[in-house]
Coordinates of C-alpha atoms (C1' of nucleotides) in Angstrom, one line a residue:
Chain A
X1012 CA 0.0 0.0 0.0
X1013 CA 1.1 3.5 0.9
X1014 CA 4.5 1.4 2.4
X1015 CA 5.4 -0.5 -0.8
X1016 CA 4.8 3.1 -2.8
X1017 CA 6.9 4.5 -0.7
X1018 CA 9.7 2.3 -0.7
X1019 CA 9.5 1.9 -4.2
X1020 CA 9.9 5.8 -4.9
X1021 CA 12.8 5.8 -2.6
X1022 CA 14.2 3.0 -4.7
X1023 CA 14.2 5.4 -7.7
X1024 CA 16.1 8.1 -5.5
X1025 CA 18.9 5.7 -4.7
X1026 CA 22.0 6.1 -6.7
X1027 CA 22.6 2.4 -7.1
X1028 CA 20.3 0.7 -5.5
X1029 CA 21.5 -3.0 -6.5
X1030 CA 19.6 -4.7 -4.0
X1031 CA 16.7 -1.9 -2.6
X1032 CA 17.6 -1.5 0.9
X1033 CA 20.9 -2.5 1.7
X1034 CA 23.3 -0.5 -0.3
X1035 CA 25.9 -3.2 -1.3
X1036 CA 29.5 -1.3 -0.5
X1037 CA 28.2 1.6 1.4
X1038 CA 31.6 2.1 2.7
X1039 CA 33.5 2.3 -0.6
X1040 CA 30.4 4.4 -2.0
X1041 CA 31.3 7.3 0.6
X1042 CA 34.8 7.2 -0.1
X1043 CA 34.3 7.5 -3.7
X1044 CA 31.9 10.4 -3.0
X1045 CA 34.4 11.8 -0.7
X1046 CA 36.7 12.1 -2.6
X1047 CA 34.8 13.6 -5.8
X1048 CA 33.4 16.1 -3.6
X1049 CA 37.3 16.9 -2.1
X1050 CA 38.4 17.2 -5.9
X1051 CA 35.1 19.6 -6.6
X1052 CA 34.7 21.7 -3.3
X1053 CA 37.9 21.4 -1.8
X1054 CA 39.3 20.2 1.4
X1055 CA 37.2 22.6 3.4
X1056 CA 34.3 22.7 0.7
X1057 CA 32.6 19.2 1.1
X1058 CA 30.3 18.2 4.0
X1059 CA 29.6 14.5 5.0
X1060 CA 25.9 14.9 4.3
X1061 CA 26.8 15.8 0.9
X1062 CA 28.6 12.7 0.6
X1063 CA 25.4 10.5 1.6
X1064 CA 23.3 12.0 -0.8
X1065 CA 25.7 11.3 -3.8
X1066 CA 25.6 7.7 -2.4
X1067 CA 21.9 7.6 -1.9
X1068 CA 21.7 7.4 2.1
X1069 CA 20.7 8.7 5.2
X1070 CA 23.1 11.3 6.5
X1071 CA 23.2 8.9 9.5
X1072 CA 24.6 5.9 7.5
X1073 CA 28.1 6.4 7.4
X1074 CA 27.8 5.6 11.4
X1075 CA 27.8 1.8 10.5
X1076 CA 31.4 2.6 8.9
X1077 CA 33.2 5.3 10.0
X1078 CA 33.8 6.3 13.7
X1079 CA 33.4 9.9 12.1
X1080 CA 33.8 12.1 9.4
X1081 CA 37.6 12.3 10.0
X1082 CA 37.8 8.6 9.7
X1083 CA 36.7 8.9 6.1
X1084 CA 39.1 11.5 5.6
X1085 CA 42.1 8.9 7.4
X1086 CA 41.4 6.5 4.8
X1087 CA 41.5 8.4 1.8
X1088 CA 44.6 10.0 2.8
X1089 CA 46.0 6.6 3.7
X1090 CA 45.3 5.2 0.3
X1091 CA 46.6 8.5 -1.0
X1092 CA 50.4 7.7 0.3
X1093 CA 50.0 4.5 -1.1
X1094 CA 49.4 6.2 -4.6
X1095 CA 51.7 8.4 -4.6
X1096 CA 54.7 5.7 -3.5
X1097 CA 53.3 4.0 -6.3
X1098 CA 53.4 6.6 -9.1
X1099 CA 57.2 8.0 -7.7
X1100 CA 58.4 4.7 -7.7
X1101 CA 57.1 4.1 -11.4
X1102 CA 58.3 7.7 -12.4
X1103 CA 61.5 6.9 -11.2
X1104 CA 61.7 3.2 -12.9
X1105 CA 61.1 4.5 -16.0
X1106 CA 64.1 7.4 -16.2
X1107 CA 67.3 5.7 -14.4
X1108 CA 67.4 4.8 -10.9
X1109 CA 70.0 5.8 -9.2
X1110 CA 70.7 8.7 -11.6
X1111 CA 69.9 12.4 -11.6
X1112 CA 66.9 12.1 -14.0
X1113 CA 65.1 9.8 -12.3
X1114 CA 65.4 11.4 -9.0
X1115 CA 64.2 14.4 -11.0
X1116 CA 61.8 12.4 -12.0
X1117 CA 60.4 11.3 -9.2
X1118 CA 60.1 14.8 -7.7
X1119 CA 58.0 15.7 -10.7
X1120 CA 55.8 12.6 -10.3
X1121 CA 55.4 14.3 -6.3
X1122 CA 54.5 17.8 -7.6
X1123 CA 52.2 16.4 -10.7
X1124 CA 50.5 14.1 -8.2
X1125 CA 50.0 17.4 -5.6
X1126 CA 48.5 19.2 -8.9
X1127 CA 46.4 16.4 -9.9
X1128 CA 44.6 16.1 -6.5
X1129 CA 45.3 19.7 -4.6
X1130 CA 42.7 19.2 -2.2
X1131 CA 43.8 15.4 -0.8
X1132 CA 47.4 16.7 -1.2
X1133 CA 46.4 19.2 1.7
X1134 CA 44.7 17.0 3.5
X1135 CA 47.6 14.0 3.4
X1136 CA 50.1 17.2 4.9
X1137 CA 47.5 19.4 6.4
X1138 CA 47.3 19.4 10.5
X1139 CA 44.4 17.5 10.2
X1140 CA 46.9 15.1 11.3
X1141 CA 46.5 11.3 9.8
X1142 CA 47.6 10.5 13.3
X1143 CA 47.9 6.7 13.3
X1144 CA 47.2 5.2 9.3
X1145 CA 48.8 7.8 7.1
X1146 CA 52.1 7.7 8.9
X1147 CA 54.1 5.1 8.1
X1148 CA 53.5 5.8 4.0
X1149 CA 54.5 8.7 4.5
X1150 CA 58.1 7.6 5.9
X1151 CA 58.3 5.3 3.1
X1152 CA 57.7 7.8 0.6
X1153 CA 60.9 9.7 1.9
X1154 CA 62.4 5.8 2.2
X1155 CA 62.3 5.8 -1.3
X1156 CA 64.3 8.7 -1.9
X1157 CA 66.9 7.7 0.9
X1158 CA 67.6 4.9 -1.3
X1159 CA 68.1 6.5 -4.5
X1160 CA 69.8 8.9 -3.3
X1161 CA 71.9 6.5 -1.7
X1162 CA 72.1 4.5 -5.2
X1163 CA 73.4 7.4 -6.6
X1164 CA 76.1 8.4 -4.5
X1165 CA 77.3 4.8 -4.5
X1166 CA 77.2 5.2 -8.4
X1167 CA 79.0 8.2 -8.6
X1168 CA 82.0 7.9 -5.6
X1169 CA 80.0 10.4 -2.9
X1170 CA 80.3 10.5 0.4
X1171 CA 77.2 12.8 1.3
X1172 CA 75.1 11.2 3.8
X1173 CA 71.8 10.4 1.8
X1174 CA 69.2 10.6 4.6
X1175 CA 70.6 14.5 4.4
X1176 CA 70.4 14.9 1.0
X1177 CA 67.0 13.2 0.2
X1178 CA 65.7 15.4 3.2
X1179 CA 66.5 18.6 1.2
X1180 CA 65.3 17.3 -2.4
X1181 CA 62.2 16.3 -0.5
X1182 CA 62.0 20.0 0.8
X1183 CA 62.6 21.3 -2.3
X1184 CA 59.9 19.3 -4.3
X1185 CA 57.3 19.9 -1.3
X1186 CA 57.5 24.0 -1.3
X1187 CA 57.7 23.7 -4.8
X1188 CA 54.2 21.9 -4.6
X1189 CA 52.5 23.3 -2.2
X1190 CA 53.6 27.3 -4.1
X1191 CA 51.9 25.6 -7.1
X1192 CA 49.0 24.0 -5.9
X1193 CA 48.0 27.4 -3.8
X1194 CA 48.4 29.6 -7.2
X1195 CA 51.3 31.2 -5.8
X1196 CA 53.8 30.9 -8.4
X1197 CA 51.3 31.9 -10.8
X1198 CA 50.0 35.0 -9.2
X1199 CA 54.0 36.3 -8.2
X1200 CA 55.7 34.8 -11.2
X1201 CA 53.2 34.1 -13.8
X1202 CA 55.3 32.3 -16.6
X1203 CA 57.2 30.0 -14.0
X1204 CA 57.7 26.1 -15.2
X1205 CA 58.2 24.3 -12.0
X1206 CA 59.2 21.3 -13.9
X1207 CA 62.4 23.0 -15.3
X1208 CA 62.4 24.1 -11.8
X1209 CA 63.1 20.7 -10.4
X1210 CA 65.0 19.8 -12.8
X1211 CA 67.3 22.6 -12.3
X1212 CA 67.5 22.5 -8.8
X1213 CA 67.9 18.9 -8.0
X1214 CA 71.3 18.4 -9.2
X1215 CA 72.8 21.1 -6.5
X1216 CA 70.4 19.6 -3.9
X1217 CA 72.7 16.6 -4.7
X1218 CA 75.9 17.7 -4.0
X1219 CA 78.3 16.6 -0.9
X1220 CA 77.7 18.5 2.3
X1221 CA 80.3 20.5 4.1
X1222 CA 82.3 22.5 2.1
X1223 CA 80.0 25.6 2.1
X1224 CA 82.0 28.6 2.3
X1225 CA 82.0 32.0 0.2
X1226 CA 81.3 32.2 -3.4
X1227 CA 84.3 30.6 -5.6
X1228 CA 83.8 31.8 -8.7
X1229 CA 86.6 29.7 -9.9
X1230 CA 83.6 26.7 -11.0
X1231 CA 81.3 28.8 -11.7
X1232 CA 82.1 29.3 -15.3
X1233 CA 81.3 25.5 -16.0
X1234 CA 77.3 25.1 -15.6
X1235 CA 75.5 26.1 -18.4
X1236 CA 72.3 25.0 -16.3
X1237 CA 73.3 27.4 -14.1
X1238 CA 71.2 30.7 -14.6
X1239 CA 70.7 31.6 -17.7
X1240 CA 69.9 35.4 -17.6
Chain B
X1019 CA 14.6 47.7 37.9
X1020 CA 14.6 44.0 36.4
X1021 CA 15.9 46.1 33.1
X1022 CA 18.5 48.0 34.5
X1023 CA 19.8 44.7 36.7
X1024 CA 20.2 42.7 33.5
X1025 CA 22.1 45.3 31.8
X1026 CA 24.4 45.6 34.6
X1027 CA 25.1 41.8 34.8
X1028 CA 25.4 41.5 30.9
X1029 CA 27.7 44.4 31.3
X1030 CA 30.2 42.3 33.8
X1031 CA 30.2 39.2 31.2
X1032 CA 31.8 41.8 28.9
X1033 CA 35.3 41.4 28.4
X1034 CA 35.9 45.0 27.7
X1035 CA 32.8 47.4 28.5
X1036 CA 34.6 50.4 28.3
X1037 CA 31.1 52.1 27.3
X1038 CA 28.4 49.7 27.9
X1039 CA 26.1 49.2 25.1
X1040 CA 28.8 50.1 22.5
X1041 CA 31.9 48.1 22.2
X1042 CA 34.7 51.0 21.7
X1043 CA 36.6 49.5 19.0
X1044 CA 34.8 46.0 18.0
X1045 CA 36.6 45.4 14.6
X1046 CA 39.8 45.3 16.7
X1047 CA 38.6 43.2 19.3
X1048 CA 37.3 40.4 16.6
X1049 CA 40.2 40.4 15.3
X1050 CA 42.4 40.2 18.1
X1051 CA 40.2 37.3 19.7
X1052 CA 39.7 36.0 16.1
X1053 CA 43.7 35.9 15.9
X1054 CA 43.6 34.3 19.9
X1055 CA 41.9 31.2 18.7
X1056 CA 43.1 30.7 15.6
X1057 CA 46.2 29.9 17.6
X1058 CA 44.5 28.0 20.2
X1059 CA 42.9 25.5 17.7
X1060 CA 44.4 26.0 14.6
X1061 CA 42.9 26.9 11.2
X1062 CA 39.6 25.3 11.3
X1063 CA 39.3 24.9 14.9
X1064 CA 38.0 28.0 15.7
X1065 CA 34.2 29.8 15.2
X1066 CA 33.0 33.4 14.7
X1067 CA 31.1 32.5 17.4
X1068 CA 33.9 31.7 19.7
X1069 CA 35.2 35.0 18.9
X1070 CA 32.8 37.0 19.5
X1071 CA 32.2 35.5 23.2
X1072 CA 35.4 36.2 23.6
X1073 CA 34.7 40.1 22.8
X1074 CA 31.7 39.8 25.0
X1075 CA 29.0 40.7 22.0
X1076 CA 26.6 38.6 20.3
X1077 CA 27.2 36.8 17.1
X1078 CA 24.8 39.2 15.2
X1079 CA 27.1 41.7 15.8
X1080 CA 30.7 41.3 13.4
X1081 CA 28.3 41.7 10.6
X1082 CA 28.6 45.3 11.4
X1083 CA 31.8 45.1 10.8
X1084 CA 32.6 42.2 8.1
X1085 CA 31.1 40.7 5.8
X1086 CA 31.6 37.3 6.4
X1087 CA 33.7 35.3 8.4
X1088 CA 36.0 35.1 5.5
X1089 CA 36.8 38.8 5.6
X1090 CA 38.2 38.7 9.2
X1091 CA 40.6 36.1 8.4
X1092 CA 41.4 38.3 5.1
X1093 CA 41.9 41.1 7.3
X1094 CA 44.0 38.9 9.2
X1095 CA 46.0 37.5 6.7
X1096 CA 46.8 40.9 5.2
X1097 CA 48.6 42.1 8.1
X1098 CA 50.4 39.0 8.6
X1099 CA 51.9 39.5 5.5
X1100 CA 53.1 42.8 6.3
X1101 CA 54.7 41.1 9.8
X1102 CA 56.3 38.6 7.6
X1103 CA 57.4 41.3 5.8
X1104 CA 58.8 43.2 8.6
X1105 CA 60.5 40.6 9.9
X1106 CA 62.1 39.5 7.0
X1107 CA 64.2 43.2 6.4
X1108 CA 65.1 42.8 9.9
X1109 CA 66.4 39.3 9.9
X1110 CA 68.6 40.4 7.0
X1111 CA 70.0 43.8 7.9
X1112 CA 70.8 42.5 11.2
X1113 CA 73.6 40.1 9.3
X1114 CA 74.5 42.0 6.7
X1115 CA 72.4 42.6 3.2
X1116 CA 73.4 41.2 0.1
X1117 CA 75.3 38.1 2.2
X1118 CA 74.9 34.9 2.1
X1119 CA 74.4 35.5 6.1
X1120 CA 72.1 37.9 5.3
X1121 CA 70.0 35.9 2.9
X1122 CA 70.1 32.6 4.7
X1123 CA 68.9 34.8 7.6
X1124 CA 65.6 35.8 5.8
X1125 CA 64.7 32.3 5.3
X1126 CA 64.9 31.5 8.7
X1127 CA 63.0 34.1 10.1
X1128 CA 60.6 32.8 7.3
X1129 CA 60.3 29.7 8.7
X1130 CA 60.1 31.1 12.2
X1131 CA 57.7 32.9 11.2
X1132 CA 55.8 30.0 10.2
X1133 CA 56.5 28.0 13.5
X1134 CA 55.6 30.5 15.8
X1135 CA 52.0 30.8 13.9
X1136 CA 50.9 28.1 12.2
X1137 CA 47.7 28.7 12.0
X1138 CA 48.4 32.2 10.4
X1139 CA 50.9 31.2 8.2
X1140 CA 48.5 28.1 6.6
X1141 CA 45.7 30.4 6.1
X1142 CA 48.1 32.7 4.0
X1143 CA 49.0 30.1 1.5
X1144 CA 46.1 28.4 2.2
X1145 CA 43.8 27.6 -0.6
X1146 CA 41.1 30.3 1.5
X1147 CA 42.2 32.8 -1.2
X1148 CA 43.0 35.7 0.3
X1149 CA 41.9 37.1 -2.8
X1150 CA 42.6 40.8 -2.9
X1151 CA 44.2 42.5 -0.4
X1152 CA 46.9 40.0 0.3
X1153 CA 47.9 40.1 -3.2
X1154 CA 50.2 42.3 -2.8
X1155 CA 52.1 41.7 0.5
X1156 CA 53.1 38.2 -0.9
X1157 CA 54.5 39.7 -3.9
X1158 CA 56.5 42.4 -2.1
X1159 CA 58.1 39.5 0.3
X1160 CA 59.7 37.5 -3.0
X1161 CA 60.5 41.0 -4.4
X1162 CA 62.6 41.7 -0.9
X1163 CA 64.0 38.4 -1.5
X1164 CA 65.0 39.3 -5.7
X1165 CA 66.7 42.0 -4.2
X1166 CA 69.1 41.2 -1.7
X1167 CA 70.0 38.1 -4.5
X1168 CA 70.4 41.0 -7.1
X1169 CA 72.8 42.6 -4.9
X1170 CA 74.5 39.7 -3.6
X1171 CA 75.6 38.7 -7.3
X1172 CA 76.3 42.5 -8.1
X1173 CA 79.0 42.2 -5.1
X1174 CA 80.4 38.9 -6.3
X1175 CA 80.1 39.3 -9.6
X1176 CA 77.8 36.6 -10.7
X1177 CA 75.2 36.9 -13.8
X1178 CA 72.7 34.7 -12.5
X1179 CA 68.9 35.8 -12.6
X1180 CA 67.9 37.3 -9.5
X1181 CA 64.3 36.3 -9.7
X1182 CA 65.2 33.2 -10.8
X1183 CA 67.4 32.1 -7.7
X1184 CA 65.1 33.6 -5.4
X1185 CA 62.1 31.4 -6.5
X1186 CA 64.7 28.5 -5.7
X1187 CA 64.7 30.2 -2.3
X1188 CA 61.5 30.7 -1.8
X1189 CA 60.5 27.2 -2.3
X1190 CA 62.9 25.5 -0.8
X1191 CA 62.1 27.9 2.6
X1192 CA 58.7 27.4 2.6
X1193 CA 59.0 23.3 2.4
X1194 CA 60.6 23.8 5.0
X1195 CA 58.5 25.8 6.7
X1196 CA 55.6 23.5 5.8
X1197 CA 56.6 20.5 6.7
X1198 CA 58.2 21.7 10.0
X1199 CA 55.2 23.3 10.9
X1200 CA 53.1 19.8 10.0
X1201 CA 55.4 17.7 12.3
X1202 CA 56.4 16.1 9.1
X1203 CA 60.2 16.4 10.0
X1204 CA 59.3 15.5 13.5
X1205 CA 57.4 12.3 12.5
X1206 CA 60.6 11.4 9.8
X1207 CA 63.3 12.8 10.4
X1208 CA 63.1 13.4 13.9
X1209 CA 66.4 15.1 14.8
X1210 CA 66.7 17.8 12.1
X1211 CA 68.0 21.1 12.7
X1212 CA 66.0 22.7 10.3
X1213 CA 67.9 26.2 10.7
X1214 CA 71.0 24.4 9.8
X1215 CA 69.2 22.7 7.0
X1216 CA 68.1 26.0 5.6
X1217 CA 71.8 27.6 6.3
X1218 CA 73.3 24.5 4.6
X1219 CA 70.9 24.4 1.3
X1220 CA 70.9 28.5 0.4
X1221 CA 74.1 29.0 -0.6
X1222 CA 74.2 25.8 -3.0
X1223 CA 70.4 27.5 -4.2
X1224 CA 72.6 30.6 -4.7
X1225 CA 75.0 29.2 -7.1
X1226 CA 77.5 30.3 -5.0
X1227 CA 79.0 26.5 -3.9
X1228 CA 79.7 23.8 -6.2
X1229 CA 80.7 20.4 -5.3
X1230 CA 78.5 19.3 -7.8
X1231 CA 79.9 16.5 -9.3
X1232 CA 77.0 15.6 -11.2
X1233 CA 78.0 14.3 -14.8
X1234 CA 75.5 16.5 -16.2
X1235 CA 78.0 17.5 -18.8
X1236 CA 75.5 18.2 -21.7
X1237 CA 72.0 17.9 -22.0
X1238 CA 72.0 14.7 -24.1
X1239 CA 74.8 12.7 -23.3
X1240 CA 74.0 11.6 -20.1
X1241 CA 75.5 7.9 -19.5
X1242 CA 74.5 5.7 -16.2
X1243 CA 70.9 6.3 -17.7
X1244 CA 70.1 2.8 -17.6
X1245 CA 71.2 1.0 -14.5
X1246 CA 69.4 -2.0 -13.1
X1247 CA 65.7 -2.1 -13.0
Chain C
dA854 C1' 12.0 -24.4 6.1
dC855 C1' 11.6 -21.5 10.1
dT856 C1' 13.6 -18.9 13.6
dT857 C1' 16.6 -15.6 15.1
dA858 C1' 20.7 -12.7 15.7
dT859 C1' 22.9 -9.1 13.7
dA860 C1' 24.6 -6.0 10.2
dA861 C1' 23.0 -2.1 7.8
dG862 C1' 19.8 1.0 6.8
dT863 C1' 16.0 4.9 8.4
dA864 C1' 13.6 8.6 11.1
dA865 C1' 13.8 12.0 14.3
dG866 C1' 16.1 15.1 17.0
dC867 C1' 20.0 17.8 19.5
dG868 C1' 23.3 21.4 19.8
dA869 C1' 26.3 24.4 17.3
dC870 C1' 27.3 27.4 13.6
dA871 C1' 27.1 31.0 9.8
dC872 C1' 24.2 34.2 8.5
dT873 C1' 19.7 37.3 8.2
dA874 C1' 16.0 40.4 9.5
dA875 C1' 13.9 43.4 12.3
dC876 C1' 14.1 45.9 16.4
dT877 C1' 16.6 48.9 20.1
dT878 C1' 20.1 51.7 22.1
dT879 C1' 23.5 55.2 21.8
dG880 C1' 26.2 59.2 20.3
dC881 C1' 26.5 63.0 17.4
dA882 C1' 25.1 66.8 14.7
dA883 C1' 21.7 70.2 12.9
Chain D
dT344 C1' 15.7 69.1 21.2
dT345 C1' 15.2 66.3 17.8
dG346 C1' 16.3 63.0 14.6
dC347 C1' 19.2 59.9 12.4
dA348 C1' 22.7 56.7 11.4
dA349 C1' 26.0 53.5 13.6
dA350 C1' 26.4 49.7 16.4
dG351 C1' 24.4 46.8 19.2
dT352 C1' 20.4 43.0 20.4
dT353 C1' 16.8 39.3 19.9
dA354 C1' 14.9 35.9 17.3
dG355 C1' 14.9 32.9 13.6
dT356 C1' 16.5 30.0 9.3
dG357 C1' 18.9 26.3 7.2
dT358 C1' 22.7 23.2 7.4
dC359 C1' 26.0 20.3 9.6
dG360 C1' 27.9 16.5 12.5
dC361 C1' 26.5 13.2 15.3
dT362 C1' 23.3 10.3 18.5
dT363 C1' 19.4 7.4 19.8
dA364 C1' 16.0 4.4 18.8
dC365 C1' 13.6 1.9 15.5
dT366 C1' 13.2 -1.1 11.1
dT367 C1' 14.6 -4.2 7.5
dA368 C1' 17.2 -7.5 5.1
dT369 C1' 20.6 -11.2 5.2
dA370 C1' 22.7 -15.2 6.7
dA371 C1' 23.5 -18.8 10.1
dG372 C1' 21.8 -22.6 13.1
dT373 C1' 18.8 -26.1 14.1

DNA sequence: ACTTATAAGTAAGCGACACTAACTTTGCAA
DNA sequence: TTGCAAAGTTAGTGTCGCTTACTTATAAGT
């Protein structure tokens, strides 16, 4: 009667409604909502309820699945770092490892991948702190670059100590991320290409470490990547 | 009577009744207590309607004086910038302008600036957009930054492009300032000095050093490309 | 096959927040 | 003195995150 009408029109208001009441994967459904509304609105810009009406539910269903809305949040940021080991590690496969492109490389693969998803870039650095989940892909990331580093100072006779090194390159690529992803570079210096950027930069990040002094211009006539005025 | 009772008693829960019904000055005081909790609980932590308990009003009342809760954090943001600002000429004329001192000096008080608001500091690069008004500040602290480059290579002689290096700096100061300020370094790398970092890495982002033994001799000749997989 | 426990949804409601509208108090100026 | 605009207030709206209590579907046990 007036029940079966009105489950039936609720039916048609379900976004997938495979099997009527239950929702099938309810908890993948709200990450995948998440998420779109995180690309579309922000990380501020999106609101849990939001999410449950993209994935046809109550805005008290995500309570079967998630402690809270920061939970949600966790997880995406968690599978986030996981996707972004992934892509470095592929970036750098494909150009050398252990050489100067590929570490390059992989700190292009780190700023595309900030670009690509701004608003889940925040979130994975952000204070909203990943607290317990996000933190040891996050280590690994840097891990990775230890290693080449380490590969590459093996390759080519240095002594610099790679944790140090990888700690500045990973510096490097992160503010030149974050400048992007806020719009900075493009409202103080409009033409800027941040790839040539990195490119340019991470070869002096890899130098050995101590012998900093004042400017000898006696090698500073041999880099033609130097500056070019 | 009952009237002039409740007046005085609301007039005691005001945190600064200088003249009873009318709050003196409070723009300033929303701001100020805006600024208070922004500190407290970081970025998104805080509510206009925390802020204006604090100033002993109700919340009807900063739409006298704003817009929107955005405007107070623009407001906020704009004179940050300024600070920044501030403190940036003072860091480097304290050790000397056009120096590598000097310079490396600016950076830090960057990143100090950073640590000792965090808050502040995310909501200025922050996607929030400061839209307008801080629009201009940010540029003026890079164009500090062109300058005392400009004249370090006038005194030493080197052609390199001011703006050019100063970007480098830029972005390398405020990864560090970023992921100091997100515990990043802390959660990672958990002994870094990250002034020393930042004294280490500017003068190799200056040109100045060398020890760069990269084989980077010309753009395609690059052996060692294909080691291991 | 029938019962039953439980996982997974709904409905209704709470307190907080950003913001609005309409009213009131106050200070200042004509 | 009046009268008016600035700067407060009260009251109310819609939304959000989250909770409680109820309902429904599924899957296991006998």
């Amino acid at each position: 009667m007036a029940k079966a009408e009105k489950q039936r029109a609720k039916k048609m208001t379900m976004v997938r409604a495979k099997k009527s009441f239950h929702h099938g994967d309810l908890r993948e459904a709200l990450i995948a909502a998440t998420r779109e509304l995180l690309i579309e609105h922000g990380p501020d810009g999106f609101t849990l309820a939001d999410a449950c009406r993209r994935a046809g539910v109550t805005t008290a269903a995500p309570y079967k699945h998630f402690r809270d809305k920061q939970e949600i949040l966790e997880e995406i940021v968690a599978r986030a770092f996981d996707q972004l080991k992934e892509q470095n590690a592929r970036a750098v496969a494909e150009r050398g490892s252990g050489t100067i492109e590929g570490i390059s490389a992989m700190g292009i693969s780190y700023l595309e991948f900030a670009v690509a998803q701004p608003a889940i870039f925040r979130l994975m650095f952000g204070d909203l702190k990943k607290s317990k989940k996000a933190d040891e892909p996050g280590e690994e990331c840097l891990k990775h670059v230890v290693e080449e580093v380490a590969l590459y100072c093996r390759k080519n006779g240095h002594t610099a100590d790679a944790q140090q090194v990888a700690v500045r390159l990973w510096t490097f690529v992160h503010g030149a991320s974050s400048l992007e992803l806020d719009g900075d570079y493009e409202r103080v210096v409009p033409g800027l290409d941040v790839h040539n950027l990195i490119a340019d930069v991470t070869p002096r990040l890899l130098g050995a470490t101590s012998d900093i002094r004042a400017p000898r211009k006696k090698k500073g006539e041999l880099r033609s990547d130097q500056c070019e005025g």
